[in-house]
Amino acid sequence: KIYSRAVCVELTAAGIRFEREKRYPVRYRGVLLCEQHLDFVVGDQIVLEIKSIDQLAPVHHAQILNYMRVARLRAGLLMNFNVVVLPDGMSRKVL
């Protein structure tokens, strides 16, 4: 994931705290079902999901919202690097 590595470089250069591929347990009725692996958690406040695809689909928006719920974070940013101008590939989410 070259784009994830580039994001690491940029966040580190900016002095922003982050965790990469952070794992969160998913439980149902107290039973551990699985772990969700989030691309990034930035500053203990924002879920950052990285994509490089032709177009963001509804499933990608649902995915980051689910990650935000699992992490119990209200803010999320979905970034698609497969665009001409990066802001066109960004989608902010708030729960």
PDB file of C-alpha atoms in Angstrom:
ATOM      1  CA  LYS A   1       0.000   0.000   0.000  1.00  0.00           C
ATOM      2  CA  ILE A   2       2.142   2.807  -1.274  1.00  0.00           C
ATOM      3  CA  TYR A   3      -0.500   5.464  -0.580  1.00  0.00           C
ATOM      4  CA  SER A   4      -0.708   4.393   3.067  1.00  0.00           C
ATOM      5  CA  ARG A   5       3.034   4.748   3.353  1.00  0.00           C
ATOM      6  CA  ALA A   6       2.869   8.209   1.794  1.00  0.00           C
ATOM      7  CA  VAL A   7       0.180   9.212   4.300  1.00  0.00           C
ATOM      8  CA  CYS A   8       2.470   7.999   7.110  1.00  0.00           C
ATOM      9  CA  VAL A   9       5.274  10.192   5.787  1.00  0.00           C
ATOM     10  CA  GLU A  10       2.995  13.244   5.572  1.00  0.00           C
ATOM     11  CA  LEU A  11       1.433  12.785   9.016  1.00  0.00           C
ATOM     12  CA  THR A  12       4.840  12.233  10.601  1.00  0.00           C
ATOM     13  CA  ALA A  13       6.297  15.308   8.862  1.00  0.00           C
ATOM     14  CA  ALA A  14       3.362  17.378  10.135  1.00  0.00           C
ATOM     15  CA  GLY A  15       3.851  16.104  13.690  1.00  0.00           C
ATOM     16  CA  ILE A  16       0.375  14.543  13.786  1.00  0.00           C
ATOM     17  CA  ARG A  17      -0.103  11.486  15.986  1.00  0.00           C
ATOM     18  CA  PHE A  18      -1.601   8.434  14.271  1.00  0.00           C
ATOM     19  CA  GLU A  19      -1.885   4.673  14.471  1.00  0.00           C
ATOM     20  CA  ARG A  20      -1.712   2.568  11.325  1.00  0.00           C
ATOM     21  CA  GLU A  21      -3.775  -0.598  10.837  1.00  0.00           C
ATOM     22  CA  LYS A  22      -5.324  -0.248  14.273  1.00  0.00           C
ATOM     23  CA  ARG A  23      -7.383  -3.252  15.337  1.00  0.00           C
ATOM     24  CA  TYR A  24     -10.708  -3.086  17.131  1.00  0.00           C
ATOM     25  CA  PRO A  25     -12.601  -6.100  18.474  1.00  0.00           C
ATOM     26  CA  VAL A  26     -16.159  -6.648  17.237  1.00  0.00           C
ATOM     27  CA  ARG A  27     -18.400  -8.327  19.787  1.00  0.00           C
ATOM     28  CA  TYR A  28     -21.942  -9.611  19.656  1.00  0.00           C
ATOM     29  CA  ARG A  29     -23.623 -10.446  22.957  1.00  0.00           C
ATOM     30  CA  GLY A  30     -20.244 -10.424  24.603  1.00  0.00           C
ATOM     31  CA  VAL A  31     -18.737 -12.892  22.128  1.00  0.00           C
ATOM     32  CA  LEU A  32     -15.736 -11.794  20.067  1.00  0.00           C
ATOM     33  CA  LEU A  33     -16.708 -12.209  16.410  1.00  0.00           C
ATOM     34  CA  CYS A  34     -13.686 -10.700  14.695  1.00  0.00           C
ATOM     35  CA  GLU A  35     -11.382  -7.720  14.595  1.00  0.00           C
ATOM     36  CA  GLN A  36     -11.790  -4.740  12.298  1.00  0.00           C
ATOM     37  CA  HIS A  37      -8.529  -3.383  10.896  1.00  0.00           C
ATOM     38  CA  LEU A  38      -8.704   0.357  10.309  1.00  0.00           C
ATOM     39  CA  ASP A  39      -6.182   1.898   7.920  1.00  0.00           C
ATOM     40  CA  PHE A  40      -5.496   4.829  10.263  1.00  0.00           C
ATOM     41  CA  VAL A  41      -6.736   6.412  13.449  1.00  0.00           C
ATOM     42  CA  VAL A  42      -5.477   9.997  13.482  1.00  0.00           C
ATOM     43  CA  GLY A  43      -5.048  11.860  16.754  1.00  0.00           C
ATOM     44  CA  ASP A  44      -7.366   9.414  18.560  1.00  0.00           C
ATOM     45  CA  GLN A  45     -10.228  11.274  16.851  1.00  0.00           C
ATOM     46  CA  ILE A  46     -10.495  10.491  13.132  1.00  0.00           C
ATOM     47  CA  VAL A  47     -10.815   7.250  11.183  1.00  0.00           C
ATOM     48  CA  LEU A  48      -8.901   7.585   7.910  1.00  0.00           C
ATOM     49  CA  GLU A  49      -9.605   4.996   5.220  1.00  0.00           C
ATOM     50  CA  ILE A  50      -7.388   4.889   2.118  1.00  0.00           C
ATOM     51  CA  LYS A  51      -8.571   3.682  -1.299  1.00  0.00           C
ATOM     52  CA  SER A  52      -7.216   3.702  -4.836  1.00  0.00           C
ATOM     53  CA  ILE A  53     -10.198   2.719  -6.965  1.00  0.00           C
ATOM     54  CA  ASP A  54     -12.045   4.025 -10.022  1.00  0.00           C
ATOM     55  CA  GLN A  55     -14.933   5.440  -8.007  1.00  0.00           C
ATOM     56  CA  LEU A  56     -16.133   5.364  -4.412  1.00  0.00           C
ATOM     57  CA  ALA A  57     -19.260   3.228  -4.132  1.00  0.00           C
ATOM     58  CA  PRO A  58     -21.943   3.229  -1.422  1.00  0.00           C
ATOM     59  CA  VAL A  59     -20.279   0.175   0.134  1.00  0.00           C
ATOM     60  CA  HIS A  60     -17.114   2.210   0.786  1.00  0.00           C
ATOM     61  CA  HIS A  61     -19.099   4.937   2.542  1.00  0.00           C
ATOM     62  CA  ALA A  62     -20.908   2.291   4.622  1.00  0.00           C
ATOM     63  CA  GLN A  63     -17.569   0.671   5.470  1.00  0.00           C
ATOM     64  CA  ILE A  64     -16.044   3.808   6.982  1.00  0.00           C
ATOM     65  CA  LEU A  65     -19.242   4.562   8.915  1.00  0.00           C
ATOM     66  CA  ASN A  66     -19.076   1.043  10.344  1.00  0.00           C
ATOM     67  CA  TYR A  67     -15.411   1.526  11.252  1.00  0.00           C
ATOM     68  CA  MET A  68     -16.289   4.789  12.995  1.00  0.00           C
ATOM     69  CA  ARG A  69     -18.968   3.027  15.053  1.00  0.00           C
ATOM     70  CA  VAL A  70     -16.623   0.159  15.975  1.00  0.00           C
ATOM     71  CA  ALA A  71     -13.902   2.631  17.011  1.00  0.00           C
ATOM     72  CA  ARG A  72     -16.468   4.877  18.743  1.00  0.00           C
ATOM     73  CA  LEU A  73     -15.165   7.892  16.876  1.00  0.00           C
ATOM     74  CA  ARG A  74     -17.430  10.544  15.396  1.00  0.00           C
ATOM     75  CA  ALA A  75     -15.224  11.734  12.524  1.00  0.00           C
ATOM     76  CA  GLY A  76     -13.999   9.923   9.443  1.00  0.00           C
ATOM     77  CA  LEU A  77     -12.249  10.689   6.191  1.00  0.00           C
ATOM     78  CA  LEU A  78     -12.439   8.465   3.132  1.00  0.00           C
ATOM     79  CA  MET A  79      -9.617   9.202   0.671  1.00  0.00           C
ATOM     80  CA  ASN A  80      -9.519   7.849  -2.868  1.00  0.00           C
ATOM     81  CA  PHE A  81      -6.124   8.448  -4.446  1.00  0.00           C
ATOM     82  CA  ASN A  82      -7.231   7.407  -7.937  1.00  0.00           C
ATOM     83  CA  VAL A  83      -8.303  10.930  -8.939  1.00  0.00           C
ATOM     84  CA  VAL A  84      -6.695  13.798 -10.846  1.00  0.00           C
ATOM     85  CA  VAL A  85      -7.100  16.270  -7.965  1.00  0.00           C
ATOM     86  CA  LEU A  86      -6.961  14.730  -4.474  1.00  0.00           C
ATOM     87  CA  PRO A  87      -9.749  16.848  -2.920  1.00  0.00           C
ATOM     88  CA  ASP A  88     -12.105  15.291  -5.491  1.00  0.00           C
ATOM     89  CA  GLY A  89     -11.403  11.897  -3.928  1.00  0.00           C
ATOM     90  CA  MET A  90     -12.120  12.927  -0.340  1.00  0.00           C
ATOM     91  CA  SER A  91     -15.320  12.337   1.586  1.00  0.00           C
ATOM     92  CA  ARG A  92     -15.781  13.547   5.176  1.00  0.00           C
ATOM     93  CA  LYS A  93     -18.069  11.656   7.523  1.00  0.00           C
ATOM     94  CA  VAL A  94     -19.540  12.588  10.907  1.00  0.00           C
ATOM     95  CA  LEU A  95     -21.656  10.405  13.181  1.00  0.00           C
TER      96      LEU A  95
END
